[in-house]
Structure formats: C-alpha cells, structure tokens
PDB file of C-alpha atoms and ligand atoms in Angstrom:
ATOM      1  CA  MET A 550       6.025  12.369  13.549  1.00 80.00           C
ATOM      2  CA  ASP A 551       3.610  10.765  16.028  1.00 95.00           C
ATOM      3  CA  ARG A 552       0.746  13.226  16.075  1.00 98.00           C
ATOM      4  CA  LEU A 553      -1.780  10.491  15.171  1.00 98.00           C
ATOM      5  CA  LYS A 554      -0.169   7.532  16.903  1.00 98.00           C
ATOM      6  CA  GLY A 555      -2.617   4.769  17.770  1.00 96.00           C
ATOM      7  CA  GLN A 556      -5.420   6.209  15.642  1.00 98.00           C
ATOM      8  CA  ALA A 557      -7.253   4.606  12.730  1.00 99.00           C
ATOM      9  CA  ALA A 558      -8.026   6.703   9.669  1.00 99.00           C
ATOM     10  CA  LEU A 559     -10.101   6.091   6.564  1.00 99.00           C
ATOM     11  CA  VAL A 560      -9.391   8.116   3.438  1.00 99.00           C
ATOM     12  CA  THR A 561     -11.946   7.696   0.677  1.00 99.00           C
ATOM     13  CA  GLY A 562     -10.742   7.902  -2.904  1.00 98.00           C
ATOM     14  CA  ALA A 563      -7.170   7.334  -1.769  1.00 98.00           C
ATOM     15  CA  SER A 564      -5.865   5.468  -4.812  1.00 98.00           C
ATOM     16  CA  SER A 565      -4.700   8.708  -6.472  1.00 98.00           C
ATOM     17  CA  GLY A 566      -4.284  12.471  -6.191  1.00 98.00           C
ATOM     18  CA  ILE A 567      -5.164  14.317  -3.002  1.00 98.00           C
ATOM     19  CA  GLY A 568      -6.512  11.183  -1.306  1.00 98.00           C
ATOM     20  CA  LYS A 569      -3.280   9.307  -1.881  1.00 98.00           C
ATOM     21  CA  ALA A 570      -1.146  12.136  -0.491  1.00 98.00           C
ATOM     22  CA  THR A 571      -3.458  12.452   2.508  1.00 99.00           C
ATOM     23  CA  ALA A 572      -3.303   8.725   3.280  1.00 99.00           C
ATOM     24  CA  ILE A 573       0.504   8.863   3.154  1.00 98.00           C
ATOM     25  CA  ALA A 574       0.657  11.993   5.331  1.00 98.00           C
ATOM     26  CA  LEU A 575      -1.642  10.499   8.007  1.00 98.00           C
ATOM     27  CA  ALA A 576       0.350   7.250   8.034  1.00 98.00           C
ATOM     28  CA  ARG A 577       3.607   9.168   8.538  1.00 98.00           C
ATOM     29  CA  GLU A 578       2.091  10.578  11.726  1.00 98.00           C
ATOM     30  CA  GLY A 579       1.425   7.091  13.051  1.00 98.00           C
ATOM     31  CA  ALA A 580      -2.159   6.478  11.934  1.00 98.00           C
ATOM     32  CA  LYS A 581      -3.243   3.088  10.614  1.00 98.00           C
ATOM     33  CA  VAL A 582      -4.868   3.926   7.299  1.00 99.00           C
ATOM     34  CA  VAL A 583      -7.603   2.425   5.158  1.00 99.00           C
ATOM     35  CA  VAL A 584      -6.937   3.307   1.529  1.00 99.00           C
ATOM     36  CA  ASN A 585     -10.406   3.255  -0.033  1.00 99.00           C
ATOM     37  CA  HIS A 586     -10.851   2.962  -3.777  1.00 98.00           C
ATOM     38  CA  PRO A 587     -14.092   2.779  -5.774  1.00 98.00           C
ATOM     39  CA  VAL A 588     -14.013  -0.160  -8.211  1.00 98.00           C
ATOM     40  CA  ALA A 589     -12.034  -3.259  -9.214  1.00 98.00           C
ATOM     41  CA  VAL A 590      -9.897  -1.400 -11.771  1.00 98.00           C
ATOM     42  CA  THR A 591      -8.542   0.991  -9.111  1.00 98.00           C
ATOM     43  CA  ALA A 592      -7.346  -1.890  -6.883  1.00 98.00           C
ATOM     44  CA  LYS A 593      -3.848  -1.839  -8.382  1.00 98.00           C
ATOM     45  CA  ASP A 594      -3.387   1.863  -7.623  1.00 98.00           C
ATOM     46  CA  ALA A 595      -4.719   1.409  -4.086  1.00 98.00           C
ATOM     47  CA  ASP A 596      -2.350  -1.508  -3.509  1.00 98.00           C
ATOM     48  CA  ALA A 597       0.554   0.674  -4.638  1.00 98.00           C
ATOM     49  CA  VAL A 598      -0.384   3.285  -2.019  1.00 98.00           C
ATOM     50  CA  VAL A 599      -0.687   0.562   0.644  1.00 98.00           C
ATOM     51  CA  ASN A 600       2.735  -0.814  -0.302  1.00 98.00           C
ATOM     52  CA  GLU A 601       4.305   2.641  -0.198  1.00 98.00           C
ATOM     53  CA  ILE A 602       2.941   3.177   3.326  1.00 98.00           C
ATOM     54  CA  ASN A 603       3.890  -0.282   4.587  1.00 98.00           C
ATOM     55  CA  ASN A 604       7.399  -0.061   3.098  1.00 98.00           C
ATOM     56  CA  ASP A 605       7.797   3.259   4.882  1.00 97.00           C
ATOM     57  CA  GLY A 606       7.113   1.561   8.246  1.00 97.00           C
ATOM     58  CA  GLY A 607       3.428   2.456   8.404  1.00 98.00           C
ATOM     59  CA  THR A 608       0.278   0.342   8.450  1.00 98.00           C
ATOM     60  CA  ALA A 609      -2.300   0.406   5.675  1.00 98.00           C
ATOM     61  CA  ILE A 610      -4.901  -1.779   3.999  1.00 98.00           C
ATOM     62  CA  ALA A 611      -6.944  -1.239   0.836  1.00 98.00           C
ATOM     63  CA  LEU A 612     -10.749  -1.539   0.872  1.00 99.00           C
ATOM     64  CA  GLN A 613     -12.952  -1.232  -2.176  1.00 98.00           C
ATOM     65  CA  ALA A 614     -16.293   0.576  -1.871  1.00 98.00           C
ATOM     66  CA  ASP A 615     -18.282   2.966  -4.023  1.00 98.00           C
ATOM     67  CA  VAL A 616     -19.026   5.717  -1.490  1.00 99.00           C
ATOM     68  CA  SER A 617     -22.376   6.478  -3.118  1.00 98.00           C
ATOM     69  CA  LYS A 618     -23.708   2.983  -2.299  1.00 98.00           C
ATOM     70  CA  GLU A 619     -25.042   2.510   1.223  1.00 99.00           C
ATOM     71  CA  ASN A 620     -24.423  -1.250   1.403  1.00 98.00           C
ATOM     72  CA  GLU A 621     -20.824  -0.918   0.154  1.00 98.00           C
ATOM     73  CA  VAL A 622     -20.061   1.878   2.620  1.00 99.00           C
ATOM     74  CA  GLN A 623     -21.493  -0.111   5.524  1.00 99.00           C
ATOM     75  CA  ALA A 624     -19.537  -3.205   4.531  1.00 99.00           C
ATOM     76  CA  MET A 625     -16.313  -1.139   4.308  1.00 99.00           C
ATOM     77  CA  PHE A 626     -16.815   0.311   7.806  1.00 99.00           C
ATOM     78  CA  ALA A 627     -17.573  -3.157   9.223  1.00 99.00           C
ATOM     79  CA  GLU A 628     -14.363  -4.493   7.695  1.00 99.00           C
ATOM     80  CA  MET A 629     -12.341  -1.534   8.988  1.00 99.00           C
ATOM     81  CA  VAL A 630     -13.641  -2.066  12.527  1.00 98.00           C
ATOM     82  CA  LYS A 631     -12.862  -5.755  12.225  1.00 98.00           C
ATOM     83  CA  GLN A 632      -9.272  -5.116  11.110  1.00 98.00           C
ATOM     84  CA  PHE A 633      -8.357  -1.887  12.962  1.00 98.00           C
ATOM     85  CA  GLY A 634     -10.815  -2.003  15.896  1.00 98.00           C
ATOM     86  CA  THR A 635     -12.459   1.358  15.180  1.00 98.00           C
ATOM     87  CA  ILE A 636     -12.208   4.624  13.228  1.00 99.00           C
ATOM     88  CA  ASP A 637     -10.861   7.868  14.686  1.00 99.00           C
ATOM     89  CA  VAL A 638     -10.395  10.006  11.564  1.00 99.00           C
ATOM     90  CA  LEU A 639     -12.537  10.047   8.432  1.00 99.00           C
ATOM     91  CA  VAL A 640     -11.289  11.942   5.393  1.00 99.00           C
ATOM     92  CA  ASN A 641     -14.248  12.280   3.067  1.00 98.00           C
ATOM     93  CA  ASN A 642     -12.123  12.771  -0.012  1.00 98.00           C
ATOM     94  CA  ALA A 643     -13.679  10.797  -2.889  1.00 98.00           C
ATOM     95  CA  GLY A 644     -14.813  13.205  -5.574  1.00 98.00           C
ATOM     96  CA  LEU A 645     -14.995  13.570  -9.319  1.00 98.00           C
ATOM     97  CA  GLN A 646     -15.934  15.899 -12.158  1.00 98.00           C
ATOM     98  CA  ARG A 647     -18.205  15.315 -15.156  1.00 98.00           C
ATOM     99  CA  ASP A 648     -18.030  18.648 -16.926  1.00 98.00           C
ATOM    100  CA  ALA A 649     -20.487  19.960 -19.511  1.00 98.00           C
ATOM    101  CA  ALA A 650     -21.997  23.211 -20.689  1.00 98.00           C
ATOM    102  CA  PHE A 651     -25.156  23.708 -18.636  1.00 98.00           C
ATOM    103  CA  LYS A 652     -27.541  23.407 -21.564  1.00 98.00           C
ATOM    104  CA  ASP A 653     -25.992  20.074 -22.536  1.00 98.00           C
ATOM    105  CA  MET A 654     -25.572  18.583 -19.066  1.00 98.00           C
ATOM    106  CA  THR A 655     -27.310  15.243 -18.782  1.00 98.00           C
ATOM    107  CA  LEU A 656     -29.232  14.092 -15.736  1.00 98.00           C
ATOM    108  CA  GLU A 657     -26.722  11.257 -15.511  1.00 98.00           C
ATOM    109  CA  GLN A 658     -23.785  13.695 -15.282  1.00 98.00           C
ATOM    110  CA  TRP A 659     -25.635  15.756 -12.667  1.00 99.00           C
ATOM    111  CA  LYS A 660     -26.586  12.748 -10.544  1.00 98.00           C
ATOM    112  CA  PHE A 661     -23.244  10.976 -10.749  1.00 98.00           C
ATOM    113  CA  VAL A 662     -21.355  13.992  -9.398  1.00 99.00           C
ATOM    114  CA  LEU A 663     -23.903  14.708  -6.655  1.00 99.00           C
ATOM    115  CA  ASP A 664     -24.053  11.018  -5.668  1.00 99.00           C
ATOM    116  CA  VAL A 665     -20.295  10.648  -5.224  1.00 98.00           C
ATOM    117  CA  ASN A 666     -19.313  14.133  -4.028  1.00 99.00           C
ATOM    118  CA  LEU A 667     -22.208  14.831  -1.643  1.00 99.00           C
ATOM    119  CA  THR A 668     -24.218  11.673  -0.878  1.00 99.00           C
ATOM    120  CA  GLY A 669     -20.926   9.775  -0.503  1.00 99.00           C
ATOM    121  CA  GLN A 670     -19.839  12.232   2.210  1.00 99.00           C
ATOM    122  CA  PHE A 671     -23.191  11.792   3.990  1.00 99.00           C
ATOM    123  CA  LEU A 672     -23.024   7.991   3.957  1.00 99.00           C
ATOM    124  CA  CYS A 673     -19.422   7.798   5.184  1.00 99.00           C
ATOM    125  CA  ALA A 674     -19.828  10.511   7.845  1.00 99.00           C
ATOM    126  CA  ARG A 675     -22.937   8.826   9.239  1.00 99.00           C
ATOM    127  CA  GLU A 676     -21.171   5.483   9.625  1.00 99.00           C
ATOM    128  CA  ALA A 677     -18.134   7.170  11.190  1.00 99.00           C
ATOM    129  CA  VAL A 678     -20.275   9.034  13.725  1.00 99.00           C
ATOM    130  CA  ARG A 679     -22.099   5.836  14.695  1.00 99.00           C
ATOM    131  CA  GLU A 680     -18.755   4.161  15.333  1.00 99.00           C
ATOM    132  CA  PHE A 681     -17.318   7.164  17.279  1.00 99.00           C
ATOM    133  CA  LEU A 682     -20.346   7.022  19.598  1.00 98.00           C
ATOM    134  CA  ARG A 683     -20.152   3.241  20.014  1.00 98.00           C
ATOM    135  CA  ARG A 684     -16.406   3.331  20.756  1.00 98.00           C
ATOM    136  CA  GLY A 685     -16.315   6.181  23.254  1.00 98.00           C
ATOM    137  CA  PHE A 686     -13.355   8.366  24.238  1.00 98.00           C
ATOM    138  CA  GLN A 687      -9.807   7.059  24.017  1.00 98.00           C
ATOM    139  CA  PRO A 688      -6.655   8.403  25.709  1.00 98.00           C
ATOM    140  CA  TYR A 689      -4.934   9.212  22.395  1.00 97.00           C
ATOM    141  CA  SER A 690      -7.259  12.062  21.355  1.00 98.00           C
ATOM    142  CA  LYS A 691      -9.187  14.830  23.122  1.00 98.00           C
ATOM    143  CA  SER A 692     -12.001  14.561  20.556  1.00 98.00           C
ATOM    144  CA  LEU A 693     -14.343  11.602  20.179  1.00 98.00           C
ATOM    145  CA  GLY A 694     -13.720  11.645  16.429  1.00 99.00           C
ATOM    146  CA  LYS A 695     -12.645  13.855  13.562  1.00 99.00           C
ATOM    147  CA  ILE A 696     -14.200  14.238  10.131  1.00 99.00           C
ATOM    148  CA  ILE A 697     -12.472  16.130   7.340  1.00 99.00           C
ATOM    149  CA  CYS A 698     -14.531  16.855   4.245  1.00 99.00           C
ATOM    150  CA  MET A 699     -12.621  17.480   1.029  1.00 99.00           C
ATOM    151  CA  SER A 700     -14.397  20.470  -0.420  1.00 99.00           C
ATOM    152  CA  SER A 701     -12.970  22.941  -2.945  1.00 98.00           C
ATOM    153  CA  VAL A 702     -12.520  26.620  -3.617  1.00 98.00           C
ATOM    154  CA  HIS A 703     -15.701  25.979  -5.619  1.00 98.00           C
ATOM    155  CA  GLU A 704     -17.749  25.832  -2.443  1.00 98.00           C
ATOM    156  CA  VAL A 705     -17.613  29.646  -2.787  1.00 98.00           C
ATOM    157  CA  ILE A 706     -16.356  30.345  -6.343  1.00 98.00           C
ATOM    158  CA  PRO A 707     -19.040  29.799  -9.002  1.00 98.00           C
ATOM    159  CA  TRP A 708     -17.760  27.666 -11.890  1.00 98.00           C
ATOM    160  CA  ALA A 709     -19.277  27.905 -15.364  1.00 98.00           C
ATOM    161  CA  GLY A 710     -19.217  24.609 -17.228  1.00 98.00           C
ATOM    162  CA  HIS A 711     -18.981  22.701 -13.939  1.00 98.00           C
ATOM    163  CA  VAL A 712     -22.387  23.389 -12.381  1.00 98.00           C
ATOM    164  CA  ASN A 713     -22.817  19.869 -10.984  1.00 98.00           C
ATOM    165  CA  TYR A 714     -19.398  20.013  -9.318  1.00 98.00           C
ATOM    166  CA  ALA A 715     -19.843  23.507  -7.843  1.00 98.00           C
ATOM    167  CA  ALA A 716     -23.322  22.577  -6.578  1.00 99.00           C
ATOM    168  CA  SER A 717     -21.896  19.473  -4.911  1.00 99.00           C
ATOM    169  CA  LYS A 718     -19.170  21.472  -3.161  1.00 99.00           C
ATOM    170  CA  GLY A 719     -21.601  24.221  -2.122  1.00 99.00           C
ATOM    171  CA  GLY A 720     -23.626  21.361  -0.640  1.00 99.00           C
ATOM    172  CA  VAL A 721     -20.579  19.994   1.159  1.00 99.00           C
ATOM    173  CA  MET A 722     -20.096  23.403   2.812  1.00 99.00           C
ATOM    174  CA  LEU A 723     -23.468  23.447   4.601  1.00 98.00           C
ATOM    175  CA  PHE A 724     -23.444  19.691   5.124  1.00 99.00           C
ATOM    176  CA  MET A 725     -20.142  20.075   6.971  1.00 99.00           C
ATOM    177  CA  LYS A 726     -21.253  23.114   9.006  1.00 99.00           C
ATOM    178  CA  SER A 727     -24.601  21.583   9.940  1.00 99.00           C
ATOM    179  CA  ILE A 728     -23.173  18.326  11.209  1.00 98.00           C
ATOM    180  CA  ALA A 729     -20.360  20.235  12.950  1.00 99.00           C
ATOM    181  CA  GLN A 730     -23.031  22.185  14.847  1.00 99.00           C
ATOM    182  CA  GLU A 731     -25.006  19.049  15.689  1.00 99.00           C
ATOM    183  CA  LEU A 732     -22.006  16.962  16.771  1.00 99.00           C
ATOM    184  CA  ALA A 733     -19.884  19.530  18.660  1.00 99.00           C
ATOM    185  CA  PRO A 734     -21.534  18.758  22.043  1.00 98.00           C
ATOM    186  CA  MET A 735     -20.449  15.139  21.524  1.00 98.00           C
ATOM    187  CA  LYS A 736     -16.871  16.359  20.965  1.00 98.00           C
ATOM    188  CA  ILE A 737     -16.876  15.254  17.344  1.00 99.00           C
ATOM    189  CA  ARG A 738     -15.085  17.777  15.141  1.00 99.00           C
ATOM    190  CA  VAL A 739     -16.022  18.318  11.503  1.00 99.00           C
ATOM    191  CA  ASN A 740     -14.069  20.584   9.161  1.00 99.00           C
ATOM    192  CA  SER A 741     -13.385  20.969   5.456  1.00 99.00           C
ATOM    193  CA  ILE A 742     -10.320  21.579   3.382  1.00 99.00           C
ATOM    194  CA  GLY A 743     -10.915  23.778   0.349  1.00 99.00           C
ATOM    195  CA  PRO A 744      -8.137  22.966  -2.131  1.00 98.00           C
ATOM    196  CA  GLY A 745      -7.441  25.303  -5.010  1.00 98.00           C
ATOM    197  CA  ALA A 746      -5.688  24.049  -8.128  1.00 98.00           C
ATOM    198  CA  ILE A 747      -3.640  21.068  -6.971  1.00 98.00           C
ATOM    199  CA  LYS A 748      -1.550  19.057  -9.452  1.00 98.00           C
ATOM    200  CA  THR A 749      -3.576  15.819  -9.766  1.00 97.00           C
ATOM    201  CA  PRO A 750      -5.161  13.813 -12.590  1.00 94.00           C
ATOM    202  CA  ILE A 751      -8.541  15.592 -12.113  1.00 94.00           C
ATOM    203  CA  ASN A 752      -7.244  18.860 -13.602  1.00 96.00           C
ATOM    204  CA  ARG A 753      -4.287  17.713 -15.710  1.00 96.00           C
ATOM    205  CA  SER A 754      -5.428  19.788 -18.699  1.00 96.00           C
ATOM    206  CA  ALA A 755      -5.250  22.952 -16.558  1.00 96.00           C
ATOM    207  CA  TRP A 756      -1.511  22.658 -15.753  1.00 97.00           C
ATOM    208  CA  GLU A 757       0.092  20.252 -18.245  1.00 96.00           C
ATOM    209  CA  SER A 758       0.861  22.575 -21.143  1.00 97.00           C
ATOM    210  CA  PRO A 759       2.832  25.830 -20.661  1.00 97.00           C
ATOM    211  CA  GLU A 760      -0.070  27.891 -22.096  1.00 97.00           C
ATOM    212  CA  ALA A 761      -2.633  26.311 -19.745  1.00 97.00           C
ATOM    213  CA  LEU A 762      -0.292  26.754 -16.785  1.00 97.00           C
ATOM    214  CA  LYS A 763       0.274  30.425 -17.587  1.00 97.00           C
ATOM    215  CA  SER A 764      -3.444  31.062 -17.679  1.00 97.00           C
ATOM    216  CA  LEU A 765      -4.030  29.048 -14.475  1.00 97.00           C
ATOM    217  CA  LEU A 766      -1.367  31.054 -12.619  1.00 98.00           C
ATOM    218  CA  THR A 767      -3.295  34.266 -13.257  1.00 97.00           C
ATOM    219  CA  LEU A 768      -5.852  32.820 -10.803  1.00 97.00           C
ATOM    220  CA  ILE A 769      -3.293  32.056  -8.080  1.00 98.00           C
ATOM    221  CA  PRO A 770      -1.761  35.070  -6.285  1.00 98.00           C
ATOM    222  CA  TYR A 771       0.957  32.866  -4.723  1.00 98.00           C
ATOM    223  CA  GLU A 772       2.029  31.994  -8.296  1.00 97.00           C
ATOM    224  CA  ARG A 773       2.452  28.247  -8.029  1.00 98.00           C
ATOM    225  CA  VAL A 774       0.153  25.276  -8.514  1.00 98.00           C
ATOM    226  CA  GLY A 775      -0.494  23.307  -5.338  1.00 98.00           C
ATOM    227  CA  GLU A 776       1.038  19.915  -4.576  1.00 98.00           C
ATOM    228  CA  PRO A 777      -1.019  17.038  -3.131  1.00 98.00           C
ATOM    229  CA  SER A 778       1.237  17.133  -0.048  1.00 98.00           C
ATOM    230  CA  ASP A 779       0.023  20.695   0.674  1.00 98.00           C
ATOM    231  CA  ILE A 780      -3.367  19.130   1.332  1.00 98.00           C
ATOM    232  CA  GLY A 781      -1.965  16.121   3.222  1.00 98.00           C
ATOM    233  CA  ASN A 782      -0.210  18.479   5.648  1.00 98.00           C
ATOM    234  CA  ALA A 783      -3.443  20.401   6.288  1.00 98.00           C
ATOM    235  CA  ALA A 784      -5.327  17.142   6.877  1.00 99.00           C
ATOM    236  CA  VAL A 785      -2.792  16.027   9.489  1.00 98.00           C
ATOM    237  CA  TRP A 786      -3.307  19.252  11.423  1.00 98.00           C
ATOM    238  CA  LEU A 787      -7.099  19.056  11.257  1.00 99.00           C
ATOM    239  CA  ALA A 788      -6.982  15.408  12.388  1.00 99.00           C
ATOM    240  CA  SER A 789      -4.659  16.069  15.320  1.00 98.00           C
ATOM    241  CA  ASP A 790      -5.296  17.573  18.750  1.00 98.00           C
ATOM    242  CA  GLU A 791      -3.369  20.688  17.628  1.00 98.00           C
ATOM    243  CA  SER A 792      -6.659  21.827  16.083  1.00 98.00           C
ATOM    244  CA  GLU A 793      -8.812  20.648  18.988  1.00 98.00           C
ATOM    245  CA  TYR A 794     -10.791  23.913  19.228  1.00 98.00           C
ATOM    246  CA  VAL A 795     -11.443  24.062  15.469  1.00 99.00           C
ATOM    247  CA  THR A 796     -14.781  22.806  14.170  1.00 99.00           C
ATOM    248  CA  GLY A 797     -17.177  23.847  11.421  1.00 99.00           C
ATOM    249  CA  THR A 798     -14.598  25.679   9.366  1.00 98.00           C
ATOM    250  CA  THR A 799     -13.185  25.407   5.858  1.00 99.00           C
ATOM    251  CA  LEU A 800      -9.427  25.736   5.638  1.00 99.00           C
ATOM    252  CA  PHE A 801      -8.691  26.986   2.122  1.00 99.00           C
ATOM    253  CA  VAL A 802      -5.363  25.658   0.851  1.00 99.00           C
ATOM    254  CA  ASP A 803      -5.337  27.499  -2.430  1.00 98.00           C
ATOM    255  CA  GLY A 804      -2.403  29.929  -2.789  1.00 98.00           C
ATOM    256  CA  GLY A 805      -4.935  32.748  -2.527  1.00 98.00           C
ATOM    257  CA  MET A 806      -7.307  31.616  -5.272  1.00 98.00           C
ATOM    258  CA  THR A 807     -10.294  32.694  -3.167  1.00 98.00           C
ATOM    259  CA  LEU A 808      -8.876  36.240  -2.809  1.00 98.00           C
ATOM    260  CA  TYR A 809     -10.561  37.607  -5.984  1.00 97.00           C
ATOM    261  CA  PRO A 810      -7.242  37.754  -7.914  1.00 96.00           C
ATOM    262  CA  GLY A 811      -8.819  39.895 -10.659  1.00 93.00           C
ATOM    263  CA  PHE A 812      -9.004  42.747  -8.139  1.00 94.00           C
ATOM    264  CA  ALA A 813      -5.218  42.786  -7.593  1.00 93.00           C
ATOM    265  CA  THR A 814      -5.058  45.258 -10.461  1.00 91.00           C
ATOM    266  CA  GLY A 815      -8.693  46.027 -11.324  1.00 84.00           C
ATOM    267  CA  GLY A 816     -11.620  47.512  -9.441  1.00 87.00           C
TER     268      GLY A 816
HETATM  269  C1  BGC B 362     -11.205  21.132  -9.179  1.00 73.36           C
HETATM  270  C2  BGC B 362     -10.030  21.336 -10.106  1.00 73.36           C
HETATM  271  C3  BGC B 362      -9.717  22.807 -10.260  1.00 73.36           C
HETATM  272  C4  BGC B 362      -9.636  23.515  -8.913  1.00 73.36           C
HETATM  273  C5  BGC B 362      -9.515  25.026  -9.054  1.00 73.36           C
HETATM  274  C6  BGC B 362     -10.913  21.843  -7.884  1.00 73.36           C
HETATM  275  O1  BGC B 362     -11.908  21.604  -6.942  1.00 73.36           O
HETATM  276  O2  BGC B 362     -11.439  19.741  -8.978  1.00 73.36           O
HETATM  277  O3  BGC B 362     -10.310  20.769 -11.371  1.00 73.36           O
HETATM  278  O4  BGC B 362      -8.491  22.971 -10.935  1.00 73.36           O
HETATM  279  O5  BGC B 362     -10.792  23.220  -8.146  1.00 73.36           O
HETATM  280  O6  BGC B 362     -10.408  25.580  -9.966  1.00 73.36           O
END
C-alpha cells in the first residue's frame, strides 16, 4: 500500500485510459499525483480523476499542458514543484493515434503524432531530470528519480495503416534506452511499459463489437483484452524500489501479443 509514500508523481495524459489508471494506482501506493491533461475540454475528465483519488484518501491535482509545447511543459513542472516540492516519478504516458493509409497520410497527421508521442516524452523527461538533479537524493527512494515511458507493442511490431504511431513508438524505444544509458550513473532509472491491446477509448473499435473482439483475440495468446489496471500495476512496480536494479528495459504487458501468435499453429 505504501510503496511510493512521500513521493511526487506526474502522469501525462491522465484524464482517461491508461494514464488515468496509472495515476490512481500510484496514488494508492501513497504518491502525490499530478493528473496532466492536454486542453481545456479535458479539464472535466481530469478533475474527475483528481476527485476519485482525493475521495479515496490520496492526494492529487490536475494541471493542463500540451506535452508537445516547451513553454507549457516548463510551466507545468514549475507549478508541480511549487505545489508538491519536487518530482520523483514521471510517467510519460500522453499519446494518440491519427491513422491513415500510408499513401494518404498527411504531413499534419505525421507531425501531430510524432510531436505528442515522441517530442512530448523528450520535453517532459528533460524537465524531470533537471529537477531530479536539483533536488538530490531523498531517504524515501534508492534512485534519484524514475521515468516510465508509455510505449507499445508497436515499438517492435510493425503496424500497417498506423505508420506515424509505430514510428513514434519505435522512437520511444531508443529514446528510452539512450537516456537510460546516459542517466544510470546518476542513479536515474528509465524504463518503458509496452502495452498490448488494453480496453481504452483509443482502440474502442477493436474490442467493442463481438466480431472485432473475436478477431483481436486471435492476436492475444492469453485470450483476454488487457485492463488499464494491468498497466497501472506495472507502473507501480517500475516506480518503486522493488525494481531498483531495472533500467533501460521495456516491460511488455500484452498477454503475449509480442510472441508471434501466428506461429502457435503455423510455421
Ligand atoms: C494501440 C492500440 C492497439 C494496441 C495493440 C496500442 O499501442 O494504441 O490501438 O490496440 O497497441 O495493437
């Protein structure tokens, strides 16, 4: 229950889906949580997450910032430090899809996905690292700071019709590993979670109808769609000292989706 007691966590894109579940899971372990959301219209959803955490005995605040904008990210970190004193755990979760056949994909669709999914992770991680270094070690954690990047099974599985998204997640993989290598001597740990198909608004069409669900399950050896809490639980472990010797790795939480399910019977 208290694995993150005394620590301050920021979860980007926490007004819905995986981010929401992660914010709730971290708060249950005693972390004070910033529930980031991107724009004015998502404020209501973010407030609902904050209320859920506070009503449950936790501590949370909502902060709006578009993670792809340097000035907004810097203002969010400044406000977090003002309210919570520092940051100990960053969950770089904000991400989106803008799908299109490759020949029809617009530059706008390409850039939007790369800006949020990859540049957003860079901007937030850089601010977090600056604050970890300023703050110094604290008695409540063996590491100076922890960064968890929300990647995807599509950091390794190519995805037709989603080239911008797969490229962004492939980018997240080497972004994460490279900063993990650079920051390990400073005792900053950086890891990714690679979710498979998790029941959230981003992929509703893939699990909502019985036909879609049946086809999706052929890609999941464990034969169930993931729940957002499956990812929240993994994030708690990666944020806690239980994983102190783990850095630079992607933990796939995917029911076996990365196990080449087609080869279970073929080949
Ligand atoms: C995507 C989902 C998809 C899942 C498995 C995720 O990263 O955002 O839309 O269902 O990967 O393909």
